Every structure is written in structure tokens, then in C-alpha cells.
C-alpha positions as a Markdown table, in Angstrom:
| # | Residue | x | y | z |
|---|---|---|---|---|
| 1 | Met | -42.8 | -19.6 | 5.2 |
| 2 | Ser | -42.2 | -16.0 | 6.2 |
| 3 | Asp | -43.9 | -15.0 | 8.7 |
| 4 | Val | -44.8 | -11.3 | 7.4 |
| 5 | Leu | -47.0 | -13.5 | 4.8 |
| 6 | Gly | -49.7 | -13.7 | 7.1 |
| 7 | Asn | -50.1 | -10.4 | 7.6 |
| 8 | Val | -50.7 | -8.6 | 4.7 |
| 9 | Ser | -53.9 | -8.1 | 2.5 |
| 10 | Arg | -54.7 | -10.2 | -1.0 |
| 11 | Glu | -53.8 | -7.1 | -3.0 |
| 12 | Thr | -50.1 | -7.3 | -1.5 |
| 13 | Met | -50.1 | -10.8 | -2.4 |
| 14 | Asp | -51.4 | -9.9 | -6.2 |
| 15 | Arg | -48.6 | -7.7 | -6.4 |
| 16 | Leu | -46.0 | -10.4 | -5.2 |
| 17 | Arg | -47.4 | -12.8 | -7.8 |
| 18 | Ala | -47.7 | -9.9 | -10.7 |
| 19 | Phe | -43.7 | -9.7 | -9.5 |
| 20 | Glu | -42.8 | -13.2 | -9.8 |
| 21 | Asn | -44.5 | -13.1 | -13.2 |
| 22 | Ile | -42.5 | -9.2 | -14.0 |
| 23 | Val | -39.2 | -11.4 | -13.4 |
| 24 | Leu | -40.3 | -14.4 | -15.4 |
| 25 | Lys | -40.6 | -12.1 | -18.5 |
| 26 | Trp | -37.7 | -9.8 | -18.1 |
| 27 | Thr | -35.1 | -12.9 | -17.3 |
| 28 | Pro | -34.8 | -14.0 | -21.2 |
| 29 | Lys | -33.5 | -10.6 | -21.8 |
| 30 | Ile | -30.9 | -9.5 | -19.0 |
| 31 | Asn | -30.5 | -12.8 | -17.0 |
| 32 | Leu | -31.7 | -11.9 | -13.1 |
| 33 | Ile | -31.9 | -15.2 | -12.3 |
| 34 | Ser | -30.2 | -19.0 | -13.1 |
| 35 | Arg | -32.1 | -20.9 | -15.5 |
| 36 | Gln | -32.6 | -23.5 | -13.3 |
| 37 | Asp | -34.5 | -21.0 | -10.8 |
| 38 | Arg | -37.3 | -19.8 | -13.4 |
| 39 | Asp | -39.4 | -22.6 | -11.5 |
| 40 | Val | -38.7 | -21.8 | -8.0 |
| 41 | Val | -38.8 | -17.7 | -8.1 |
| 42 | Trp | -41.4 | -17.7 | -5.7 |
| 43 | Ser | -40.0 | -20.7 | -2.9 |
| 44 | Arg | -36.2 | -19.2 | -3.5 |
| 45 | His | -36.2 | -16.1 | -4.2 |
| 46 | Ile | -39.6 | -14.2 | -2.6 |
| 47 | Leu | -39.5 | -15.7 | 0.1 |
| 48 | Asp | -36.0 | -15.4 | 1.3 |
| 49 | Ser | -36.5 | -11.8 | 0.6 |
| 50 | Leu | -39.4 | -11.7 | 2.6 |
| 51 | Gln | -37.5 | -13.4 | 5.5 |
| 52 | Ile | -34.5 | -10.5 | 4.8 |
| 53 | Tyr | -37.5 | -7.9 | 5.7 |
| 54 | Asp | -39.0 | -10.3 | 8.6 |
| 55 | Val | -35.5 | -10.0 | 10.5 |
| 56 | Gly | -35.0 | -6.2 | 9.4 |
| 57 | Pro | -36.0 | -3.5 | 12.1 |
| 58 | Lys | -39.7 | -1.9 | 12.2 |
| 59 | Pro | -40.8 | 0.9 | 11.6 |
| 60 | Phe | -37.8 | 2.5 | 9.4 |
| 61 | Ser | -37.4 | 5.7 | 7.6 |
| 62 | His | -35.1 | 5.0 | 4.6 |
| 63 | Trp | -34.1 | 1.6 | 3.7 |
| 64 | Leu | -31.5 | 1.1 | 1.0 |
| 65 | Asp | -31.3 | -2.3 | -0.8 |
| 66 | Ile | -27.5 | -2.3 | -2.3 |
| 67 | Gly | -26.9 | -4.3 | -5.5 |
| 68 | Ala | -30.2 | -4.3 | -6.2 |
| 69 | Gly | -30.1 | -6.8 | -9.3 |
| 70 | Gly | -33.2 | -8.6 | -10.1 |
| 71 | Gly | -35.2 | -6.6 | -7.2 |
| 72 | Phe | -34.3 | -9.6 | -4.2 |
| 73 | Pro | -34.9 | -8.1 | -1.9 |
| 74 | Gly | -35.6 | -4.6 | -2.8 |
| 75 | Val | -38.7 | -4.7 | -4.7 |
| 76 | Val | -40.7 | -7.6 | -2.6 |
| 77 | Val | -39.4 | -5.1 | 0.4 |
| 78 | Ala | -41.2 | -2.1 | -1.7 |
| 79 | Ile | -43.8 | -4.1 | -2.2 |
| 80 | Val | -44.5 | -4.9 | 1.4 |
| 81 | Cys | -44.2 | -1.8 | 2.6 |
| 82 | Glu | -46.8 | -0.2 | 0.8 |
| 83 | Glu | -49.3 | -1.9 | 3.3 |
| 84 | Thr | -46.6 | -2.2 | 6.3 |
| 85 | Asn | -45.0 | 0.8 | 6.4 |
| 86 | Pro | -46.1 | 3.4 | 4.2 |
| 87 | Phe | -44.0 | 6.5 | 5.1 |
| 88 | Gly | -40.8 | 4.6 | 4.7 |
| 89 | Arg | -38.6 | 5.5 | 2.0 |
| 90 | Ile | -37.2 | 2.9 | -0.1 |
| 91 | Thr | -34.0 | 3.0 | -2.4 |
| 92 | Leu | -32.2 | 0.2 | -4.6 |
| 93 | Ile | -28.9 | 0.6 | -5.8 |
| 94 | Glu | -27.8 | -0.6 | -9.3 |
| 95 | Ser | -24.9 | -0.3 | -11.6 |
| 96 | Asp | -26.3 | -2.4 | -14.3 |
| 97 | Ala | -28.3 | -0.1 | -16.7 |
| 98 | Arg | -30.0 | -3.0 | -17.6 |
| 99 | Lys | -31.0 | -4.1 | -14.4 |
| 100 | Ala | -32.2 | -0.5 | -13.2 |
| 101 | Ala | -34.2 | -0.8 | -16.1 |
| 102 | Phe | -36.0 | -3.7 | -15.6 |
| 103 | Leu | -36.3 | -2.5 | -11.2 |
| 104 | Arg | -38.2 | 0.7 | -12.6 |
| 105 | Ala | -40.4 | -1.4 | -14.6 |
| 106 | Ala | -41.0 | -3.8 | -11.8 |
| 107 | Leu | -41.7 | -0.8 | -9.2 |
| 108 | Arg | -44.0 | 0.9 | -11.9 |
| 109 | Glu | -45.8 | -2.3 | -13.0 |
| 110 | Ser | -46.4 | -3.6 | -9.2 |
| 111 | Gly | -47.7 | -0.4 | -8.6 |
| 112 | Val | -45.3 | 0.4 | -5.6 |
| 113 | Arg | -42.6 | 3.3 | -4.7 |
| 114 | Ala | -38.7 | 3.4 | -4.5 |
| 115 | Thr | -35.9 | 4.9 | -5.5 |
| 116 | Val | -33.9 | 3.6 | -8.5 |
| 117 | Leu | -29.9 | 4.1 | -8.4 |
| 118 | Asn | -28.1 | 3.5 | -11.5 |
| 119 | Asp | -24.7 | 3.9 | -10.3 |
| 120 | Arg | -21.7 | 2.0 | -8.5 |
| 121 | Ile | -22.2 | 1.7 | -4.7 |
| 122 | Glu | -19.4 | 3.7 | -3.9 |
| 123 | Asn | -20.4 | 6.4 | -6.4 |
| 124 | Val | -23.2 | 7.3 | -4.7 |
| 125 | Pro | -23.6 | 10.0 | -2.1 |
| 126 | Pro | -24.2 | 9.1 | 1.6 |
| 127 | Gln | -27.7 | 8.0 | 2.0 |
| 128 | Gly | -28.3 | 8.2 | 5.7 |
| 129 | Ala | -30.5 | 4.8 | 5.9 |
| 130 | Asp | -31.7 | 2.8 | 8.6 |
| 131 | Val | -31.8 | -0.1 | 7.1 |
| 132 | Val | -29.1 | -1.4 | 4.3 |
| 133 | Ser | -29.9 | -5.0 | 2.9 |
| 134 | Ala | -28.3 | -7.2 | 0.1 |
| 135 | Arg | -28.6 | -10.3 | -1.3 |
| 136 | Ala | -25.8 | -12.6 | -2.9 |
| 137 | Leu | -23.9 | -9.7 | -4.2 |
| 138 | Ala | -20.6 | -9.8 | -2.1 |
| 139 | Asp | -18.8 | -11.9 | 1.2 |
| 140 | Leu | -19.5 | -9.7 | 4.2 |
| 141 | Thr | -16.7 | -7.7 | 4.9 |
| 142 | Ser | -17.0 | -5.9 | 1.4 |
| 143 | Leu | -20.5 | -5.5 | 2.2 |
| 144 | Leu | -19.5 | -3.9 | 4.9 |
| 145 | Glu | -17.4 | -1.6 | 3.4 |
| 146 | Phe | -20.3 | -1.1 | 0.8 |
| 147 | Ala | -22.7 | -0.1 | 3.0 |
| 148 | Glu | -20.7 | 1.7 | 6.1 |
| 149 | Pro | -20.8 | 5.4 | 3.9 |
| 150 | His | -24.8 | 5.0 | 3.6 |
| 151 | Leu | -25.7 | 4.2 | 7.1 |
| 152 | Ala | -27.2 | 6.7 | 9.6 |
| 153 | Ala | -26.9 | 6.2 | 13.3 |
| 154 | Gly | -28.0 | 3.6 | 14.9 |
| 155 | Ala | -28.8 | 1.7 | 11.3 |
| 156 | Thr | -28.7 | -2.0 | 10.9 |
| 157 | Cys | -27.1 | -4.0 | 8.0 |
| 158 | Val | -29.4 | -7.1 | 7.2 |
| 159 | Phe | -27.2 | -9.4 | 4.7 |
| 160 | Ala | -28.7 | -13.2 | 3.6 |
| 161 | Lys | -25.7 | -15.3 | 3.4 |
| 162 | Gly | -25.1 | -18.8 | 1.9 |
| 163 | Ala | -23.2 | -21.6 | 4.0 |
| 164 | Lys | -20.2 | -20.1 | 4.2 |
| 165 | Trp | -21.7 | -17.5 | 6.7 |
| 166 | Arg | -19.6 | -18.2 | 9.4 |
| 167 | Thr | -16.2 | -17.9 | 8.1 |
| 168 | Glu | -17.3 | -14.8 | 6.5 |
| 169 | Leu | -18.2 | -13.4 | 10.2 |
| 170 | Ser | -15.1 | -14.8 | 11.5 |
| 171 | Glu | -12.8 | -12.6 | 8.6 |
| 172 | Ala | -15.3 | -9.5 | 8.6 |
| 173 | Lys | -14.1 | -8.7 | 12.4 |
| 174 | Cys | -10.7 | -8.6 | 11.4 |
| 175 | Lys | -11.3 | -5.2 | 9.9 |
| 176 | Trp | -14.7 | -3.9 | 11.7 |
| 177 | Ser | -16.1 | -4.4 | 15.0 |
| 178 | Phe | -20.1 | -4.3 | 15.2 |
| 179 | Asp | -22.6 | -6.4 | 17.2 |
| 180 | His | -24.9 | -9.1 | 15.1 |
| 181 | Thr | -27.2 | -11.3 | 15.5 |
| 182 | Val | -27.8 | -14.7 | 13.3 |
| 183 | Ala | -31.4 | -16.0 | 11.9 |
| 184 | Thr | -31.0 | -19.4 | 10.3 |
| 185 | Ser | -32.9 | -19.3 | 7.3 |
| 186 | Asn | -36.0 | -21.0 | 6.7 |
| 187 | Leu | -35.7 | -22.1 | 3.4 |
| 188 | Asp | -32.0 | -23.6 | 4.0 |
| 189 | Pro | -30.7 | -24.7 | 7.3 |
| 190 | Asn | -27.0 | -24.3 | 6.3 |
| 191 | Ala | -28.0 | -20.5 | 5.5 |
| 192 | Ala | -28.4 | -17.3 | 7.7 |
| 193 | Ile | -29.6 | -13.7 | 7.6 |
| 194 | Leu | -27.1 | -11.7 | 9.6 |
| 195 | Ser | -28.2 | -8.5 | 11.1 |
| 196 | Ile | -25.3 | -6.3 | 11.9 |
| 197 | Arg | -25.7 | -2.8 | 14.2 |
| 198 | Glu | -22.9 | -0.5 | 16.1 |
| 199 | Leu | -19.9 | -1.2 | 12.9 |
| 200 | Ser | -16.9 | 0.6 | 13.3 |
| 201 | Arg | -13.9 | 0.1 | 11.7 |
| 202 | Ala | -11.3 | -2.9 | 14.1 |
């Protein structure tokens, strides 16, 4: 269970549950999640997104979620931050126009603020974010390539990774220099959330 859930209001919980319903409503149209995940949106996707938020530094000025897709973790972060970090700016990058439309609708229906950029990550002007997140987007080496142009000085990357995270970490260190910490997922003992700082090319 995410630590943040013990510290949020009923209104935030209601928004998270509303977002769960929005995902289920849109999924038949644009395949936001897999068919087998439709019964586990909360436990597999929303709680995992809350873990990413828990691990990320707080307070923050600008949180950037790349490859935002179904809104995990970007929309979840926006919902929680409406209460816990109301002055933080949140930006979601998504190249698929239909998913970008979903993200805007989800934010609007949830009553929270964030900017959605419908473009490829590499085409977006530098964002100067102090947190960059991603979930189920690419291998770690590629994620660092995507994130690096958008990082402010002292920024942190927060990436959810699966069972191969150790291999990806070793491979990334061949091209990149960075400090990192590892938080074991509360939902899957083989998965981890990587926090990466002081990123530079090796």
C-alpha cells in the first residue's frame, strides 16, 4: 500500500476512483490497458503510480511524465498534487493523439491541472523539470536519453522498472554516469523504482 494514501483527503480518493472509472470507460476505444488488467486498474496501475510519487522528491516545482499514455503515473501525480503540492507544475508528454486526448479528458473530468504535450519526447523543447518520471515506456538507457534534455540542475529521474532492472542498470552505466537509489516495489518483489540523480554522459 502506498504511504501517500494515508495522508490524502476523501476528495483526493474520490478523484483517484473517478480516474479509475475514466480509464475503464476509454480503454475499449483506445486500448489504454490490457484486457486482463481491466479488473486490477487500482491495484496494478494506480497504486504503482502512487509508489512512484512516494519515491519522487517533494516538494517539486515541475514534474514531467514522459510517454504518459494511460495517465500512469502522470494523471495520478496530478490528482495527488492538487492537495499535497498545489503550486507544483505537471507536464505530460504523449505522442499518440488519441491518448493525448484521453489525458486531457481525464484531467478535466478529475478536476485537476496539468499540461499535455502531444508530440514525440525528442521534439519537445527542454522542459527544465526537477522530476522526470516514466512507467512501462522503454529500457533504462533509452529513458535516460529521453530525459536528459529536460532535466533542471539537480533533477531526479523516477522510473518504475520490472524484473530486469538490474541488467538495465548495468547496461545504462556503460553510457551514463549517475547516482541512484533503488526502492523495491510493494506490489512486485522483483520490480523496483529507480531514483537517478547527477546524470551525465559517461
